[in-house]
mmCIF file of C-alpha atoms in Angstrom:
data_model
loop_
_atom_site.group_PDB
_atom_site.id
_atom_site.type_symbol
_atom_site.label_atom_id
_atom_site.label_comp_id
_atom_site.label_asym_id
_atom_site.label_seq_id
_atom_site.Cartn_x
_atom_site.Cartn_y
_atom_site.Cartn_z
ATOM 1 C CA MET A 543 -23.956 -17.774 52.813
ATOM 2 C CA ASP A 544 -20.630 -19.442 52.051
ATOM 3 C CA TYR A 545 -18.192 -16.812 53.438
ATOM 4 C CA SER A 546 -15.163 -18.713 52.187
ATOM 5 C CA PHE A 547 -16.584 -18.506 48.639
ATOM 6 C CA SER A 548 -17.355 -14.798 49.130
ATOM 7 C CA TYR A 549 -13.827 -14.191 50.348
ATOM 8 C CA ARG A 550 -12.320 -16.053 47.396
ATOM 9 C CA LEU A 551 -14.505 -14.048 45.017
ATOM 10 C CA LYS A 552 -13.391 -10.750 46.540
ATOM 11 C CA MET A 553 -9.752 -11.818 46.427
ATOM 12 C CA ALA A 554 -10.109 -12.861 42.799
ATOM 13 C CA GLY A 555 -11.601 -9.469 41.967
ATOM 14 C CA PHE A 556 -8.772 -7.722 43.801
ATOM 15 C CA LEU A 557 -6.171 -9.851 42.022
ATOM 16 C CA ILE A 558 -7.750 -9.165 38.609
ATOM 17 C CA ALA A 559 -7.789 -5.417 39.296
ATOM 18 C CA ALA A 560 -4.185 -5.529 40.478
ATOM 19 C CA ILE A 561 -3.063 -7.397 37.402
ATOM 20 C CA GLY A 562 -4.992 -4.990 35.189
ATOM 21 C CA TYR A 563 -3.276 -2.063 36.918
ATOM 22 C CA THR A 564 0.133 -3.712 36.589
ATOM 23 C CA ILE A 565 -0.393 -4.418 32.884
ATOM 24 C CA SER A 566 -1.613 -0.879 32.302
ATOM 25 C CA SER A 567 1.362 0.601 34.173
ATOM 26 C CA PHE A 568 3.798 -1.651 32.359
ATOM 27 C CA SER A 569 2.379 -0.784 28.929
ATOM 28 C CA GLN A 570 2.503 2.947 29.741
ATOM 29 C CA ASP A 571 5.956 3.048 31.335
ATOM 30 C CA THR A 572 7.835 0.577 29.142
ATOM 31 C CA VAL A 573 8.729 1.630 25.614
ATOM 32 C CA GLN A 574 10.871 -0.528 23.375
ATOM 33 C CA THR A 575 13.579 1.387 21.561
ATOM 34 C CA VAL A 576 16.282 0.479 19.077
ATOM 35 C CA VAL A 577 19.235 2.281 17.532
ATOM 36 C CA ALA A 578 19.129 2.407 13.733
ATOM 37 C CA GLU A 579 22.161 1.079 11.914
ATOM 38 C CA LYS A 580 23.534 2.229 8.594
ATOM 39 C CA GLY A 581 21.366 0.857 5.795
ATOM 40 C CA ASP A 582 18.289 0.383 7.981
ATOM 41 C CA GLY A 583 14.894 1.445 6.672
ATOM 42 C CA ILE A 584 11.598 1.477 8.527
ATOM 43 C CA LEU A 585 10.503 -1.867 7.095
ATOM 44 C CA SER A 586 13.772 -3.653 7.830
ATOM 45 C CA LEU A 587 14.056 -2.120 11.312
ATOM 46 C CA LEU A 588 10.566 -3.246 12.320
ATOM 47 C CA ARG A 589 11.097 -6.658 10.783
ATOM 48 C CA LYS A 590 14.307 -7.166 12.814
ATOM 49 C CA GLN A 591 12.379 -6.324 15.984
ATOM 50 C CA GLY A 592 9.758 -8.969 15.231
ATOM 51 C CA VAL A 593 7.073 -6.378 14.440
ATOM 52 C CA ASN A 594 4.867 -6.682 11.357
ATOM 53 C CA PRO A 595 6.218 -3.767 9.270
ATOM 54 C CA TYR A 596 3.068 -3.343 7.192
ATOM 55 C CA GLU A 597 0.602 -3.320 10.081
ATOM 56 C CA HIS A 598 2.642 -0.901 12.210
ATOM 57 C CA TYR A 599 4.280 1.310 9.583
ATOM 58 C CA ASP A 600 2.030 4.331 10.234
ATOM 59 C CA ASP A 601 2.311 3.833 14.014
ATOM 60 C CA PHE A 602 6.101 3.914 13.784
ATOM 61 C CA VAL A 603 6.095 7.109 11.712
ATOM 62 C CA SER A 604 3.690 8.827 14.128
ATOM 63 C CA MET A 605 5.814 7.840 17.142
ATOM 64 C CA ASN A 606 9.077 9.007 15.573
ATOM 65 C CA ILE A 607 8.000 11.841 13.266
ATOM 66 C CA GLU A 608 10.445 14.372 14.756
ATOM 67 C CA ASN A 609 13.339 11.986 14.274
ATOM 68 C CA LEU A 610 12.817 11.141 10.595
ATOM 69 C CA ARG A 611 14.334 12.776 7.539
ATOM 70 C CA ASP A 612 11.601 13.808 5.098
ATOM 71 C CA SER A 613 9.210 12.171 7.562
ATOM 72 C CA ILE A 614 10.087 8.732 6.249
ATOM 73 C CA HIS A 615 13.849 8.050 6.420
ATOM 74 C CA LEU A 616 15.903 6.891 9.409
ATOM 75 C CA TYR A 617 19.104 8.470 10.675
ATOM 76 C CA ALA A 618 21.850 5.939 11.478
ATOM 77 C CA GLY A 619 22.860 6.088 15.128
ATOM 78 C CA ARG A 620 19.607 7.576 16.382
ATOM 79 C CA THR A 621 17.212 5.856 18.769
ATOM 80 C CA TYR A 622 13.696 5.020 17.615
ATOM 81 C CA ARG A 623 10.604 3.911 19.507
ATOM 82 C CA ILE A 624 9.058 0.625 18.397
ATOM 83 C CA PRO A 625 5.268 0.172 18.427
ATOM 84 C CA VAL A 626 4.185 -2.823 20.468
ATOM 85 C CA ALA A 627 0.862 -4.661 20.688
ATOM 86 C CA ASP A 628 -1.156 -4.164 23.876
ATOM 87 C CA LEU A 629 -1.206 -7.083 26.295
ATOM 88 C CA ASP A 630 -4.456 -9.034 26.268
ATOM 89 C CA THR A 631 -5.848 -8.575 29.803
ATOM 90 C CA VAL A 632 -8.895 -10.697 28.922
ATOM 91 C CA LYS A 633 -6.749 -13.777 28.500
ATOM 92 C CA VAL A 634 -5.069 -13.121 31.883
ATOM 93 C CA VAL A 635 -8.410 -12.682 33.641
ATOM 94 C CA ASP A 636 -9.843 -15.778 32.013
ATOM 95 C CA SER A 637 -6.864 -17.840 33.087
ATOM 96 C CA ILE A 638 -7.262 -16.651 36.686
ATOM 97 C CA GLN A 639 -10.937 -17.509 36.682
ATOM 98 C CA ARG A 640 -10.020 -20.776 34.988
ATOM 99 C CA LYS A 641 -12.542 -20.257 32.237
ATOM 100 C CA THR A 642 -11.999 -21.388 28.699
ATOM 101 C CA LYS A 643 -12.165 -18.802 25.956
ATOM 102 C CA GLU A 644 -12.509 -19.559 22.276
ATOM 103 C CA ILE A 645 -9.869 -17.643 20.360
ATOM 104 C CA LYS A 646 -10.745 -17.027 16.745
ATOM 105 C CA LYS A 647 -7.872 -17.887 14.452
ATOM 106 C CA ILE A 648 -7.246 -15.352 11.721
ATOM 107 C CA GLU A 649 -6.671 -17.192 8.483
ATOM 108 C CA GLY A 650 -5.035 -15.592 5.495
ATOM 109 C CA LYS A 651 -4.721 -16.590 1.875
ATOM 110 C CA ARG A 652 -1.549 -17.132 -0.098
ATOM 111 C CA TYR A 653 -0.911 -15.500 -3.459
ATOM 112 C CA ALA A 654 2.253 -16.774 -5.122
ATOM 113 C CA ILE A 655 2.514 -13.711 -7.351
ATOM 114 C CA PHE A 656 3.587 -11.615 -4.341
ATOM 115 C CA GLY A 657 6.682 -13.774 -3.778
ATOM 116 C CA LYS A 658 7.663 -16.114 -0.973
ATOM 117 C CA ASP A 659 8.220 -13.388 1.655
ATOM 118 C CA HIS A 660 4.970 -11.551 0.918
ATOM 119 C CA GLU A 661 2.557 -14.196 -0.363
ATOM 120 C CA MET A 662 0.360 -14.327 2.742
ATOM 121 C CA VAL A 663 -2.513 -11.820 2.761
ATOM 122 C CA LEU A 664 -4.281 -11.465 6.104
ATOM 123 C CA PRO A 665 -7.819 -10.065 6.168
ATOM 124 C CA ASN A 666 -7.976 -6.479 7.390
ATOM 125 C CA SER A 667 -11.638 -5.711 6.711
ATOM 126 C CA GLU A 668 -14.409 -6.372 4.207
ATOM 127 C CA LYS A 669 -14.785 -2.719 3.266
ATOM 128 C CA LEU A 670 -14.180 -3.481 -0.424
ATOM 129 C CA LYS A 671 -16.149 -6.710 -0.613
ATOM 130 C CA GLY A 672 -17.936 -6.846 -3.951
ATOM 131 C CA ALA A 673 -15.663 -4.244 -5.566
ATOM 132 C CA VAL A 674 -13.503 -5.182 -8.555
ATOM 133 C CA TYR A 675 -10.175 -3.483 -9.324
ATOM 134 C CA TYR A 676 -7.995 -3.776 -12.412
ATOM 135 C CA LEU A 677 -4.363 -2.818 -11.785
ATOM 136 C CA VAL A 678 -2.084 -2.001 -14.719
ATOM 137 C CA SER A 679 1.588 -1.163 -14.190
ATOM 138 C CA GLY A 680 3.255 0.770 -16.993
ATOM 139 C CA HIS A 681 5.293 -0.835 -19.809
ATOM 140 C CA GLY A 682 6.753 -4.329 -19.200
ATOM 141 C CA GLY A 683 7.858 -7.199 -21.418
ATOM 142 C CA PRO A 684 10.009 -5.889 -24.281
ATOM 143 C CA ASP A 685 9.514 -2.272 -23.142
ATOM 144 C CA PRO A 686 11.166 -1.280 -19.816
ATOM 145 C CA GLY A 687 9.790 2.245 -20.019
ATOM 146 C CA ALA A 688 11.794 5.201 -18.735
ATOM 147 C CA MET A 689 15.407 4.399 -17.893
ATOM 148 C CA ALA A 690 17.924 6.017 -15.549
ATOM 149 C CA THR A 691 21.167 5.235 -13.752
ATOM 150 C CA TYR A 692 21.620 4.927 -9.999
ATOM 151 C CA GLY A 693 24.847 3.889 -8.313
ATOM 152 C CA GLY A 694 26.284 2.859 -11.665
ATOM 153 C CA LYS A 695 23.369 0.506 -12.378
ATOM 154 C CA SER A 696 20.487 0.878 -14.798
ATOM 155 C CA ILE A 697 16.997 1.166 -13.348
ATOM 156 C CA ALA A 698 13.753 0.847 -15.308
ATOM 157 C CA GLU A 699 10.274 2.274 -14.866
ATOM 158 C CA ASP A 700 8.409 -0.984 -15.349
ATOM 159 C CA GLU A 701 10.126 -2.763 -12.428
ATOM 160 C CA TYR A 702 9.239 -0.054 -9.891
ATOM 161 C CA ALA A 703 5.731 0.556 -11.200
ATOM 162 C CA TYR A 704 5.138 -3.192 -10.950
ATOM 163 C CA ASP A 705 6.415 -3.386 -7.364
ATOM 164 C CA ILE A 706 4.130 -0.531 -6.270
ATOM 165 C CA THR A 707 1.224 -2.186 -8.095
ATOM 166 C CA LEU A 708 1.793 -5.515 -6.314
ATOM 167 C CA ARG A 709 1.880 -3.766 -2.946
ATOM 168 C CA LEU A 710 -1.343 -1.959 -3.831
ATOM 169 C CA ALA A 711 -2.970 -5.236 -4.899
ATOM 170 C CA LYS A 712 -2.106 -6.783 -1.541
ATOM 171 C CA GLU A 713 -3.629 -3.843 0.329
ATOM 172 C CA LEU A 714 -6.866 -4.055 -1.667
ATOM 173 C CA LEU A 715 -7.121 -7.831 -1.224
ATOM 174 C CA SER A 716 -6.774 -7.415 2.536
ATOM 175 C CA HIS A 717 -9.973 -5.345 2.455
ATOM 176 C CA GLY A 718 -11.944 -7.983 0.565
ATOM 177 C CA ALA A 719 -11.677 -6.641 -2.995
ATOM 178 C CA THR A 720 -11.454 -8.738 -6.152
ATOM 179 C CA VAL A 721 -8.206 -7.738 -7.861
ATOM 180 C CA TYR A 722 -6.933 -8.396 -11.391
ATOM 181 C CA ILE A 723 -3.214 -7.761 -11.869
ATOM 182 C CA ILE A 724 -3.059 -7.138 -15.610
ATOM 183 C CA ILE A 725 0.729 -6.964 -16.115
ATOM 184 C CA ARG A 726 2.351 -9.930 -14.369
ATOM 185 C CA ASP A 727 5.781 -11.337 -13.597
ATOM 186 C CA GLU A 728 5.532 -14.629 -11.762
ATOM 187 C CA ASN A 729 9.256 -14.556 -10.865
ATOM 188 C CA ASP A 730 9.585 -11.143 -9.244
ATOM 189 C CA GLY A 731 7.027 -10.743 -6.479
ATOM 190 C CA ILE A 732 7.225 -7.842 -4.038
ATOM 191 C CA ARG A 733 10.880 -6.937 -3.614
ATOM 192 C CA ASP A 734 12.523 -5.075 -0.733
ATOM 193 C CA GLU A 735 15.699 -4.071 -2.569
ATOM 194 C CA ARG A 736 16.558 -0.569 -3.740
ATOM 195 C CA ILE A 737 17.914 -1.690 -7.097
ATOM 196 C CA LEU A 738 15.369 -3.901 -8.839
ATOM 197 C CA GLU A 739 16.942 -6.103 -11.478
ATOM 198 C CA ILE A 740 15.638 -5.570 -14.986
ATOM 199 C CA ASP A 741 14.090 -8.439 -16.923
ATOM 200 C CA HIS A 742 11.710 -8.730 -19.847
ATOM 201 C CA ASP A 743 9.548 -11.732 -18.958
ATOM 202 C CA GLU A 744 6.391 -9.875 -17.933
ATOM 203 C CA VAL A 745 3.147 -11.031 -19.540
ATOM 204 C CA ALA A 746 -0.364 -9.641 -19.832
ATOM 205 C CA TYR A 747 -3.287 -11.293 -18.019
ATOM 206 C CA PRO A 748 -3.719 -14.164 -17.970
ATOM 207 C CA ASN A 749 -0.544 -15.212 -19.793
ATOM 208 C CA LYS A 750 -0.294 -13.255 -23.038
ATOM 209 C CA THR A 751 2.967 -12.172 -24.639
ATOM 210 C CA ILE A 752 3.317 -8.390 -24.552
ATOM 211 C CA PRO A 753 3.837 -6.882 -28.044
ATOM 212 C CA LEU A 754 6.825 -4.699 -28.819
ATOM 213 C CA ASN A 755 4.798 -2.203 -30.825
ATOM 214 C CA GLN A 756 3.485 0.522 -28.524
ATOM 215 C CA VAL A 757 0.007 0.834 -30.029
ATOM 216 C CA ALA A 758 -0.428 -2.952 -30.100
ATOM 217 C CA ARG A 759 0.746 -3.134 -26.496
ATOM 218 C CA LEU A 760 -1.735 -0.500 -25.319
ATOM 219 C CA ARG A 761 -4.561 -1.992 -27.359
ATOM 220 C CA GLN A 762 -3.888 -5.380 -25.766
ATOM 221 C CA ARG A 763 -4.313 -3.879 -22.274
ATOM 222 C CA VAL A 764 -7.471 -2.048 -23.266
ATOM 223 C CA ASP A 765 -8.977 -5.235 -24.696
ATOM 224 C CA ILE A 766 -8.119 -7.267 -21.573
ATOM 225 C CA VAL A 767 -9.616 -4.694 -19.191
ATOM 226 C CA ASN A 768 -12.730 -4.105 -21.307
ATOM 227 C CA ASN A 769 -13.394 -7.837 -21.685
ATOM 228 C CA LEU A 770 -13.108 -8.321 -17.934
ATOM 229 C CA TYR A 771 -15.356 -5.311 -17.434
ATOM 230 C CA LYS A 772 -18.059 -6.999 -19.530
ATOM 231 C CA LYS A 773 -17.600 -10.220 -17.571
ATOM 232 C CA ASN A 774 -18.124 -8.334 -14.286
ATOM 233 C CA ARG A 775 -20.929 -6.108 -15.546
ATOM 234 C CA GLY A 776 -23.168 -4.870 -12.762
ATOM 235 C CA LYS A 777 -20.389 -4.848 -10.171
ATOM 236 C CA TYR A 778 -18.527 -1.857 -8.768
ATOM 237 C CA GLN A 779 -15.427 -1.680 -11.012
ATOM 238 C CA ARG A 780 -12.400 0.607 -11.091
ATOM 239 C CA LEU A 781 -9.102 0.721 -12.998
ATOM 240 C CA ILE A 782 -5.789 1.971 -11.560
ATOM 241 C CA VAL A 783 -2.845 2.555 -13.926
ATOM 242 C CA THR A 784 0.584 3.216 -12.399
ATOM 243 C CA HIS A 785 3.467 4.874 -14.243
ATOM 244 C CA ILE A 786 6.723 6.614 -13.378
ATOM 245 C CA ASP A 787 7.518 9.777 -15.307
ATOM 246 C CA SER A 788 10.722 10.567 -17.228
ATOM 247 C CA ARG A 789 11.021 14.324 -17.414
ATOM 248 C CA SER A 790 14.247 16.328 -17.393
ATOM 249 C CA VAL A 791 16.831 15.379 -14.791
ATOM 250 C CA GLY A 792 16.333 18.590 -12.831
ATOM 251 C CA GLN A 793 12.544 18.345 -12.577
ATOM 252 C CA ASN A 794 11.335 17.111 -9.195
ATOM 253 C CA ILE A 795 7.594 16.307 -9.291
ATOM 254 C CA ASP A 796 4.938 15.115 -6.871
ATOM 255 C CA VAL A 797 2.421 12.341 -7.493
ATOM 256 C CA PHE A 798 -0.139 13.247 -10.190
ATOM 257 C CA PHE A 799 -3.539 11.728 -10.968
ATOM 258 C CA TYR A 800 -5.373 11.815 -14.302
ATOM 259 C CA HIS A 801 -8.920 10.852 -15.267
ATOM 260 C CA HIS A 802 -11.297 10.939 -18.232
ATOM 261 C CA GLU A 803 -12.857 14.371 -18.702
ATOM 262 C CA LYS A 804 -16.387 12.937 -18.948
ATOM 263 C CA SER A 805 -16.134 10.401 -16.129
ATOM 264 C CA LYS A 806 -17.629 11.652 -12.858
ATOM 265 C CA ASN A 807 -16.599 8.459 -11.092
ATOM 266 C CA GLY A 808 -13.092 8.610 -12.541
ATOM 267 C CA LYS A 809 -12.761 12.181 -11.331
ATOM 268 C CA LYS A 810 -14.033 11.209 -7.881
ATOM 269 C CA LEU A 811 -11.542 8.348 -7.694
ATOM 270 C CA ALA A 812 -8.613 10.584 -8.681
ATOM 271 C CA GLU A 813 -9.778 13.304 -6.298
ATOM 272 C CA SER A 814 -10.153 10.869 -3.382
ATOM 273 C CA ILE A 815 -6.598 9.593 -3.769
ATOM 274 C CA HIS A 816 -5.319 13.142 -4.284
ATOM 275 C CA LYS A 817 -7.008 14.294 -1.056
ATOM 276 C CA THR A 818 -5.437 11.372 0.784
ATOM 277 C CA PHE A 819 -1.971 12.385 -0.419
ATOM 278 C CA GLN A 820 -2.596 15.995 0.638
ATOM 279 C CA LYS A 821 -3.580 14.772 4.097
ATOM 280 C CA LYS A 822 -0.538 12.504 4.397
ATOM 281 C CA TYR A 823 1.876 15.227 3.305
ATOM 282 C CA LYS A 824 0.328 17.631 5.800
ATOM 283 C CA LYS A 825 0.778 15.075 8.575
ATOM 284 C CA TYR A 826 4.202 13.659 7.725
ATOM 285 C CA GLN A 827 5.828 16.558 5.870
ATOM 286 C CA PRO A 828 4.232 19.696 7.381
ATOM 287 C CA ASN A 829 6.981 21.981 6.106
ATOM 288 C CA ARG A 830 6.611 20.867 2.495
ATOM 289 C CA THR A 831 3.884 21.918 0.090
ATOM 290 C CA TYR A 832 2.314 19.117 -1.926
ATOM 291 C CA SER A 833 2.053 20.264 -5.552
ATOM 292 C CA GLY A 834 0.573 17.122 -7.115
ATOM 293 C CA THR A 835 -2.749 17.575 -8.896
ATOM 294 C CA PHE A 836 -5.660 15.595 -10.309
ATOM 295 C CA GLU A 837 -6.917 16.564 -13.746
ATOM 296 C CA ASP A 838 -8.465 15.196 -16.912
ATOM 297 C CA ARG A 839 -6.039 13.747 -19.466
ATOM 298 C CA THR A 840 -8.225 12.078 -22.061
ATOM 299 C CA SER A 841 -5.383 12.149 -24.579
ATOM 300 C CA LEU A 842 -3.754 9.198 -22.807
ATOM 301 C CA TYR A 843 -4.666 5.986 -24.651
ATOM 302 C CA LEU A 844 -5.682 3.955 -21.603
ATOM 303 C CA VAL A 845 -7.666 6.845 -20.165
ATOM 304 C CA LYS A 846 -9.541 7.307 -23.430
ATOM 305 C CA LYS A 847 -10.222 3.692 -24.426
ATOM 306 C CA THR A 848 -10.939 1.715 -21.242
ATOM 307 C CA HIS A 849 -14.500 1.279 -19.937
ATOM 308 C CA PRO A 850 -14.197 1.238 -16.110
ATOM 309 C CA ALA A 851 -13.939 4.521 -14.237
ATOM 310 C CA MET A 852 -10.220 4.949 -13.732
ATOM 311 C CA THR A 853 -7.263 7.005 -12.586
ATOM 312 C CA PHE A 854 -3.831 7.154 -14.195
ATOM 313 C CA ILE A 855 -1.085 7.754 -11.614
ATOM 314 C CA GLU A 856 2.432 9.096 -12.129
ATOM 315 C CA VAL A 857 4.470 8.635 -8.962
ATOM 316 C CA GLY A 858 7.590 10.664 -9.781
ATOM 317 C CA ASN A 859 10.430 11.344 -12.182
ATOM 318 C CA ILE A 860 12.816 8.403 -12.397
ATOM 319 C CA ARG A 861 15.603 10.677 -13.686
ATOM 320 C CA ASN A 862 15.455 13.103 -10.763
ATOM 321 C CA LYS A 863 17.615 12.331 -7.718
ATOM 322 C CA LYS A 864 14.993 13.414 -5.164
ATOM 323 C CA ASP A 865 12.269 11.447 -6.902
ATOM 324 C CA GLN A 866 14.567 8.437 -7.119
ATOM 325 C CA ARG A 867 14.586 8.284 -3.310
ATOM 326 C CA ARG A 868 10.790 8.090 -3.374
ATOM 327 C CA ILE A 869 10.900 5.294 -5.932
ATOM 328 C CA LEU A 870 13.951 3.239 -4.992
ATOM 329 C CA GLU A 871 13.432 2.834 -1.248
ATOM 330 C CA PRO A 872 11.031 -0.043 -0.470
ATOM 331 C CA GLU A 873 9.576 1.892 2.483
ATOM 332 C CA ASN A 874 8.543 4.629 0.089
ATOM 333 C CA ARG A 875 7.000 2.195 -2.392
ATOM 334 C CA GLN A 876 5.023 0.664 0.461
ATOM 335 C CA ALA A 877 3.895 4.101 1.635
ATOM 336 C CA LEU A 878 2.781 4.999 -1.904
ATOM 337 C CA ALA A 879 0.752 1.799 -2.166
ATOM 338 C CA LYS A 880 -0.735 2.317 1.291
ATOM 339 C CA TRP A 881 -1.763 5.902 0.585
ATOM 340 C CA ILE A 882 -3.252 4.999 -2.798
ATOM 341 C CA SER A 883 -5.248 2.203 -1.148
ATOM 342 C CA GLU A 884 -6.554 4.591 1.501
ATOM 343 C CA GLY A 885 -7.696 6.940 -1.260
ATOM 344 C CA ILE A 886 -9.435 4.029 -2.959
ATOM 345 C CA LEU A 887 -11.170 3.129 0.306
ATOM 346 C CA LEU A 888 -12.318 6.742 0.623
ATOM 347 C CA ASP A 889 -13.652 6.681 -2.942
ATOM 348 C CA TYR A 890 -15.591 3.467 -2.327
ATOM 349 C CA LYS A 891 -16.991 4.828 0.926
ATOM 350 C CA LEU A 892 -18.284 7.943 -0.801
ATOM 351 C CA GLY A 893 -20.163 5.743 -3.263
ATOM 352 C CA GLU A 894 -20.996 6.269 -6.898
ATOM 353 C CA ILE A 895 -22.297 9.542 -8.291
ATOM 354 C CA GLY A 896 -24.047 8.868 -11.565
ATOM 355 C CA PRO A 897 -23.562 5.986 -14.015
ATOM 356 C CA ILE A 898 -20.189 4.526 -14.881
ATOM 357 C CA ARG A 899 -19.195 5.649 -18.356
#
């Protein structure tokens, strides 16, 4: 037997174990922290630390839950822990053994509609492969929807509903879904500002001028969705409509979900997202009761007239100061989109119950 080879093999094994122990100790004992500055949000803080804010958003919240206002907002001057990726011990071992290892490159796809800073969509899973989703954000074009004032500037429902819808579209695409964004603004993209500038250049898919008349506007959306539904007949199809409410100034509301009274699949979709929100509130805001509901609301035009099973979502009251925080802060809009997408994933996992209406 070649004892020199045996000795080298034992030493290599010892060295690998030692390195593994060192890496493990380092990862356990070393935690990156940063002090939040005035104006920082979770997304901007992670981005400044070179951490993907969308991949590690939930990790950050879990690590810092006791140091967040309303379980989502930073306090200036406080220290926060930053999630870090684990070191790849396999690559270290392979380099010691001088073996080559094929590293699979993750390739994403660019979608210009999300804007320059957000256009790249990296694959997360194929859980929604084969599923088709139609996303409609409320109002748009000549109709800005509900209006309010914040910091002396006007804010409009359609801009914030659209931003949440784009973020939701990106989440669904990352899981392999086919997504149709019905109301579109090629100039806006996903925006990380609190005050979203108002414009009126939105169009309806693929590039139709949005009518001023309310009934004509709603009928246009119904026709677009129903025509696409026929084109994709036989596939798993769902419709998500996103609005922001405009109740009295003093009325603070949670996120509500509506469905068609006769649609079992629509009810299941609304219920799945509702359950996800209940779970998230329980985890991130344990001292606050979630009062949002899911219920039938067939009187709503889009709920009544569209063919795919659907849910109609109202994410808050744009005129209420507490709800404005939920809507205006980009971290909150991202969280809303993320939670809605998780509810959609839950709905798809549960599968269909009965025929689509």
